[in-house]
């Protein structure tokens, strides 16, 4: 039995808590917000995010961040924008031999750093790992078979996470390509937003397939420029996560995109849906592509649509009207030190 703390009592944090408890571990969940904890304690559920899921009383809920002390594993389930703040708060209490496992998918605003880099800065003495892949909280919490990837520069830590979290309904693969897994997880939110726009515009399956296929090419282009391995993008953290996000109504990125495609202003759509990490990630990926000198056509059109007032149909027209080329043309695949 492992002793696990989870930071964040949102949909994903709680779904992991339910899964870890089911796997026989001791689980504590921290939230910054007392009202979130009160709601879960009062109703025994988190209806808005995990409908139909009972949150067992054996999961300890607290607002005391010192709960991370002496844990085998500290899982971070907070949206990207708040990660650094929460990690700085937790750092004084975290024991040196605890593994820190990030689950947030995105890049840090302004610095454009990946989450593992942010965490390495916050927890310099700890081993950092990331968990990513196709894993909707709503399904994970209900015990629907799910596969994910754990990646870390420390293979022993990956093996440990794989061993303690894998169970009958949750299968964990190990991948040593940390940057590839992180870029796959972050950028699929951008492509899922664009996929929602395509759906909102009422386009067909052909258009969606085109977007997803060229989307994974684009994710791979950015990943390789940052030092990732090409084959990672054919795996769970690449095409796997892209499929689940672009095709499901569980995806808040896709749902926001659908509203935008139907004519709702982008900021209003994001407000209506809630946590839409693809929105800020589009800006970050656009900036990162410029910095690295790589071309990301879908991200660029989505950026113009979200932040410069371009209309959805115009963005689609611009993508379709680009100069024709070879499907496997890789002239932009230059590796950079990152
Ligand atoms: N929902 C999913 O299916 C899913 C799957 C895989 C990964 N993830 C990742 O997990 C992360 C969390 O997603 P989620 O769906 O649980 O989000 P959510 O919106 O359901 O929950 C976010 C939680 O973060 C905490 N939080 C919010 N603002 C905070 C602040 N300022 N300071 C401290 N804590 C704050 C709160 O406890 C809140 O409940 C995201 O980065 C997401 O990419 C989510």
Coordinates of N, CA and C in Angstrom, one line a residue, residues 161-291:
X161 N 5.8 4.1 -10.2 CA 4.5 4.6 -10.5 C 3.7 3.6 -11.3
X162 N 4.3 3.0 -12.3 CA 3.6 1.9 -13.1 C 3.1 0.8 -12.2
X163 N 4.0 0.4 -11.3 CA 3.7 -0.8 -10.4 C 2.6 -0.5 -9.5
X164 N 2.6 0.7 -8.8 CA 1.6 1.0 -7.8 C 0.2 1.4 -8.4
X165 N 0.3 2.1 -9.6 CA -1.0 2.6 -10.1 C -1.7 1.6 -11.0
X166 N -1.0 0.7 -11.6 CA -1.6 -0.3 -12.6 C -2.6 -1.2 -11.8
X167 N -3.8 -1.4 -12.4 CA -4.7 -2.4 -11.8 C -5.6 -2.9 -13.0
X168 N -6.7 -3.6 -12.6 CA -7.5 -4.2 -13.6 C -8.1 -3.3 -14.6
X169 N -8.4 -2.0 -14.2 CA -9.0 -1.0 -15.1 C -8.1 0.1 -15.5
X170 N -6.9 0.1 -15.0 CA -6.0 1.2 -15.3 C -4.6 0.6 -15.6
X171 N -4.2 0.8 -16.9 CA -3.0 0.2 -17.3 C -2.0 1.3 -17.6
X172 N -0.8 1.2 -16.9 CA 0.2 2.3 -17.1 C 1.4 1.8 -17.9
X173 N 1.7 2.5 -19.0 CA 2.9 2.2 -19.8 C 4.0 3.2 -19.4
X174 N 5.2 2.8 -19.5 CA 6.4 3.6 -19.3 C 6.9 4.2 -20.6
X175 N 7.3 5.4 -20.6 CA 7.9 6.0 -21.8 C 9.0 7.0 -21.3
X176 N 10.2 6.8 -21.8 CA 11.3 7.7 -21.3 C 11.4 9.1 -22.0
X177 N 10.5 9.3 -22.9 CA 10.6 10.6 -23.7 C 9.7 11.6 -23.0
X178 N 10.2 12.2 -21.9 CA 9.4 13.2 -21.1 C 8.9 14.3 -21.9
X179 N 9.8 15.0 -22.7 CA 9.3 16.1 -23.5 C 8.3 15.8 -24.5
X180 N 8.5 14.6 -25.2 CA 7.5 14.2 -26.2 C 6.1 13.9 -25.5
X181 N 6.1 13.3 -24.4 CA 4.8 13.0 -23.7 C 4.2 14.3 -23.2
X182 N 5.0 15.3 -22.8 CA 4.4 16.6 -22.3 C 3.9 17.4 -23.5
X183 N 4.6 17.4 -24.6 CA 4.1 18.2 -25.8 C 2.8 17.5 -26.4
X184 N 2.8 16.2 -26.4 CA 1.6 15.5 -26.9 C 0.4 15.9 -26.0
X185 N 0.5 15.9 -24.7 CA -0.6 16.2 -23.8 C -1.0 17.7 -23.9
X186 N 0.0 18.6 -24.0 CA -0.4 20.0 -24.0 C -1.0 20.4 -25.4
X187 N -0.4 20.0 -26.5 CA -0.9 20.4 -27.8 C -2.2 19.8 -28.3
X188 N -2.5 18.6 -27.7 CA -3.8 18.0 -28.2 C -4.9 18.8 -27.8
X189 N -4.8 19.6 -26.7 CA -5.9 20.5 -26.3 C -6.1 21.6 -27.4
X190 N -5.0 22.0 -28.0 CA -5.1 23.0 -29.1 C -5.9 22.4 -30.3
X191 N -5.5 21.2 -30.7 CA -6.1 20.6 -31.9 C -7.6 20.2 -31.5
X192 N -7.8 19.9 -30.3 CA -9.2 19.5 -29.9 C -10.1 20.8 -30.0
X193 N -9.6 21.9 -29.6 CA -10.4 23.2 -29.8 C -10.7 23.4 -31.2
X194 N -9.7 23.2 -32.1 CA -9.9 23.4 -33.5 C -10.9 22.3 -34.0
X195 N -10.8 21.1 -33.5 CA -11.8 20.0 -33.9 C -13.2 20.4 -33.6
X196 N -13.4 21.1 -32.4 CA -14.7 21.5 -32.0 C -15.2 22.6 -32.9
X197 N -14.3 23.5 -33.4 CA -14.7 24.5 -34.3 C -15.3 23.9 -35.6
X198 N -14.5 22.9 -36.1 CA -14.9 22.2 -37.3 C -16.3 21.6 -37.1
X199 N -16.5 20.9 -35.9 CA -17.8 20.3 -35.6 C -18.9 21.4 -35.5
X200 N -18.6 22.5 -34.8 CA -19.6 23.6 -34.7 C -19.9 24.2 -36.0
X201 N -19.0 24.2 -37.0 CA -19.3 24.8 -38.3 C -20.1 23.8 -39.1
X202 N -20.3 22.6 -38.6 CA -21.1 21.6 -39.3 C -20.4 20.9 -40.5
X203 N -19.0 20.8 -40.4 CA -18.2 20.1 -41.4 C -18.4 18.6 -41.2
X204 N -17.8 17.9 -42.2 CA -18.0 16.4 -42.1 C -16.8 15.6 -41.5
X205 N -17.0 14.3 -41.6 CA -15.9 13.4 -41.1 C -14.6 13.6 -41.8
X206 N -14.7 13.9 -43.1 CA -13.4 14.1 -43.9 C -12.6 15.2 -43.3
X207 N -13.3 16.3 -43.0 CA -12.6 17.5 -42.4 C -12.0 17.2 -41.1
X208 N -12.8 16.5 -40.3 CA -12.3 16.2 -38.9 C -11.1 15.2 -39.0
X209 N -11.1 14.3 -39.9 CA -10.0 13.3 -40.0 C -8.8 14.1 -40.5
X210 N -9.0 15.0 -41.4 CA -7.9 15.9 -42.0 C -7.3 16.7 -40.8
X211 N -8.1 17.3 -40.0 CA -7.6 18.1 -38.9 C -6.8 17.3 -37.9
X212 N -7.3 16.1 -37.6 CA -6.6 15.3 -36.6 C -5.3 14.8 -37.1
X213 N -5.3 14.4 -38.4 CA -4.1 13.8 -39.0 C -3.0 14.9 -39.1
X214 N -3.4 16.0 -39.7 CA -2.4 17.1 -39.8 C -2.1 17.7 -38.4
X215 N -3.0 17.6 -37.5 CA -2.8 18.0 -36.1 C -1.7 17.3 -35.4
X216 N -1.7 15.9 -35.6 CA -0.7 15.1 -34.9 C 0.7 15.4 -35.6
X217 N 0.6 15.7 -36.9 CA 1.9 16.0 -37.6 C 2.5 17.3 -37.0
X218 N 1.5 18.3 -36.7 CA 2.0 19.6 -36.2 C 2.5 19.4 -34.7
X219 N 1.9 18.6 -33.9 CA 2.3 18.3 -32.6 C 3.7 17.7 -32.6
X220 N 3.9 16.8 -33.5 CA 5.2 16.1 -33.7 C 6.3 17.1 -34.1
X221 N 5.9 18.0 -35.0 CA 6.9 19.0 -35.5 C 7.4 19.8 -34.3
X222 N 6.5 20.3 -33.5 CA 6.9 21.1 -32.3 C 7.7 20.2 -31.4
X223 N 7.2 19.0 -31.1 CA 7.9 18.1 -30.2 C 9.3 17.8 -30.6
X224 N 9.5 17.5 -31.9 CA 10.9 17.1 -32.4 C 11.8 18.3 -32.3
X225 N 11.3 19.5 -32.6 CA 12.1 20.7 -32.4 C 12.6 20.9 -31.0
X226 N 11.8 20.3 -30.1 CA 12.2 20.5 -28.6 C 13.0 19.2 -28.1
X227 N 13.3 18.3 -29.0 CA 14.1 17.2 -28.7 C 13.4 15.9 -28.4
X228 N 12.0 15.8 -28.8 CA 11.2 14.6 -28.5 C 11.5 13.5 -29.6
X229 N 11.1 12.3 -29.3 CA 11.2 11.2 -30.2 C 10.0 11.1 -31.1
X230 N 10.2 10.9 -32.4 CA 9.0 10.9 -33.3 C 8.0 9.8 -32.9
X231 N 8.5 8.6 -32.5 CA 7.5 7.5 -32.2 C 6.6 7.8 -31.0
X232 N 7.0 8.7 -30.2 CA 6.1 9.0 -29.0 C 4.7 9.5 -29.5
X233 N 4.7 10.2 -30.6 CA 3.5 10.8 -31.1 C 2.5 9.8 -31.8
X234 N 3.0 8.6 -32.0 CA 2.1 7.5 -32.4 C 1.6 6.8 -31.3
X235 N 1.9 7.2 -30.1 CA 1.5 6.4 -28.9 C 0.4 7.1 -28.1
X236 N 0.2 6.6 -26.8 CA -0.9 7.1 -26.0 C -0.9 8.6 -25.7
X237 N 0.3 9.1 -25.5 CA 0.3 10.6 -25.2 C 0.3 11.4 -26.5
X238 N 0.3 10.8 -27.6 CA 0.2 11.5 -28.9 C -1.2 11.3 -29.5
X239 N -1.2 10.4 -30.5 CA -2.5 10.1 -31.2 C -3.6 9.6 -30.3
X240 N -3.2 8.9 -29.2 CA -4.2 8.3 -28.3 C -5.0 9.5 -27.6
X241 N -4.2 10.4 -27.0 CA -4.9 11.5 -26.4 C -5.6 12.4 -27.4
X242 N -5.1 12.5 -28.6 CA -5.7 13.4 -29.6 C -7.1 12.8 -30.0
X243 N -7.1 11.5 -30.1 CA -8.4 10.8 -30.5 C -9.4 11.1 -29.4
X244 N -9.1 10.8 -28.2 CA -10.1 10.9 -27.1 C -10.6 12.3 -26.9
X245 N -9.7 13.3 -27.1 CA -10.1 14.7 -26.9 C -10.9 15.3 -28.1
X246 N -10.5 14.9 -29.3 CA -11.2 15.4 -30.5 C -12.6 14.8 -30.7
X247 N -12.8 13.6 -30.2 CA -14.0 12.9 -30.5 C -15.0 12.9 -29.4
X248 N -14.7 13.4 -28.2 CA -15.6 13.2 -27.1 C -16.3 14.5 -26.6
X249 N -17.5 14.3 -26.1 CA -18.2 15.5 -25.5 C -17.7 15.7 -24.1
X250 N -16.9 14.8 -23.5 CA -16.3 15.0 -22.2 C -15.3 16.2 -22.3
X251 N -14.7 16.4 -23.5 CA -13.6 17.3 -23.7 C -14.1 18.8 -23.6
X252 N -13.7 19.5 -22.6 CA -14.1 20.9 -22.5 C -13.5 21.8 -23.6
X253 N -12.3 21.4 -24.1 CA -11.7 22.1 -25.3 C -12.6 21.9 -26.5
X254 N -13.0 20.7 -26.8 CA -13.9 20.5 -27.9 C -15.2 21.2 -27.8
X255 N -15.8 21.1 -26.6 CA -17.1 21.8 -26.3 C -17.0 23.3 -26.6
X256 N -15.9 23.9 -26.1 CA -15.7 25.4 -26.3 C -15.5 25.6 -27.8
X257 N -14.8 24.8 -28.5 CA -14.6 24.9 -30.0 C -16.0 24.8 -30.7
X258 N -16.8 23.9 -30.3 CA -18.1 23.8 -30.9 C -18.9 25.1 -30.8
X259 N -18.9 25.7 -29.6 CA -19.6 27.0 -29.4 C -19.0 28.1 -30.3
X260 N -17.7 28.1 -30.4 CA -17.0 29.1 -31.3 C -17.4 28.9 -32.8
X261 N -17.4 27.6 -33.2 CA -17.8 27.3 -34.5 C -19.2 27.7 -34.8
X262 N -20.1 27.7 -33.8 CA -21.5 28.1 -34.0 C -21.7 29.6 -33.9
X263 N -20.6 30.4 -33.6 CA -20.7 31.8 -33.6 C -20.5 32.5 -32.3
X264 N -20.3 31.8 -31.2 CA -20.1 32.4 -29.9 C -18.7 33.0 -29.9
X265 N -18.5 34.2 -29.3 CA -17.2 34.8 -29.2 C -16.3 33.9 -28.3
X266 N -15.0 33.7 -28.7 CA -14.1 32.8 -28.0 C -14.1 33.0 -26.5
X267 N -13.9 34.3 -26.1 CA -13.8 34.4 -24.6 C -15.1 34.1 -23.9
X268 N -16.2 34.3 -24.6 CA -17.5 33.9 -24.0 C -17.7 32.4 -23.9
X269 N -17.2 31.7 -25.0 CA -17.3 30.2 -25.0 C -16.4 29.6 -23.9
X270 N -15.3 30.2 -23.6 CA -14.4 29.7 -22.6 C -15.0 29.9 -21.2
X271 N -15.6 31.1 -21.1 CA -16.3 31.4 -19.8 C -17.5 30.4 -19.6
X272 N -18.2 30.1 -20.6 CA -19.3 29.1 -20.4 C -18.9 27.7 -20.1
X273 N -17.8 27.3 -20.6 CA -17.4 25.9 -20.5 C -16.5 25.7 -19.2
X274 N -15.7 26.6 -18.8 CA -14.9 26.5 -17.6 C -13.4 26.3 -17.9
X275 N -12.7 25.3 -17.3 CA -11.3 25.1 -17.6 C -11.1 24.6 -19.0
X276 N -10.6 25.5 -19.9 CA -10.4 25.2 -21.3 C -8.9 25.5 -21.5
X277 N -8.1 24.5 -21.2 CA -6.6 24.7 -21.3 C -6.0 24.9 -22.7
X278 N -6.8 24.5 -23.7 CA -6.3 24.7 -25.1 C -6.3 26.2 -25.4
X279 N -7.1 27.0 -24.8 CA -7.2 28.4 -25.1 C -5.9 29.1 -24.8
X280 N -5.4 29.0 -23.6 CA -4.1 29.7 -23.3 C -3.0 28.9 -24.0
X281 N -3.2 27.6 -24.1 CA -2.1 26.8 -24.8 C -1.9 27.2 -26.2
X282 N -3.0 27.7 -26.9 CA -2.8 28.1 -28.3 C -1.9 29.3 -28.3
X283 N -2.1 30.2 -27.4 CA -1.2 31.4 -27.4 C 0.2 30.9 -27.1
X284 N 0.4 30.0 -26.1 CA 1.8 29.6 -25.7 C 2.4 28.8 -26.9
X285 N 1.7 27.9 -27.5 CA 2.2 27.1 -28.6 C 2.6 28.0 -29.8
X286 N 1.8 29.0 -30.0 CA 2.0 30.0 -31.1 C 3.4 30.7 -30.9
X287 N 3.5 31.2 -29.6 CA 4.8 31.9 -29.2 C 6.0 30.9 -29.3
X288 N 5.8 29.7 -28.8 CA 6.9 28.7 -28.8 C 7.3 28.4 -30.3
X289 N 6.3 28.2 -31.1 CA 6.7 27.9 -32.5 C 7.5 29.0 -33.2
X290 N 7.1 30.3 -32.9 CA 7.8 31.4 -33.4 C 9.3 31.4 -32.8
X291 N 9.4 31.2 -31.6 CA 10.7 31.2 -30.9 C 11.6 30.1 -31.5

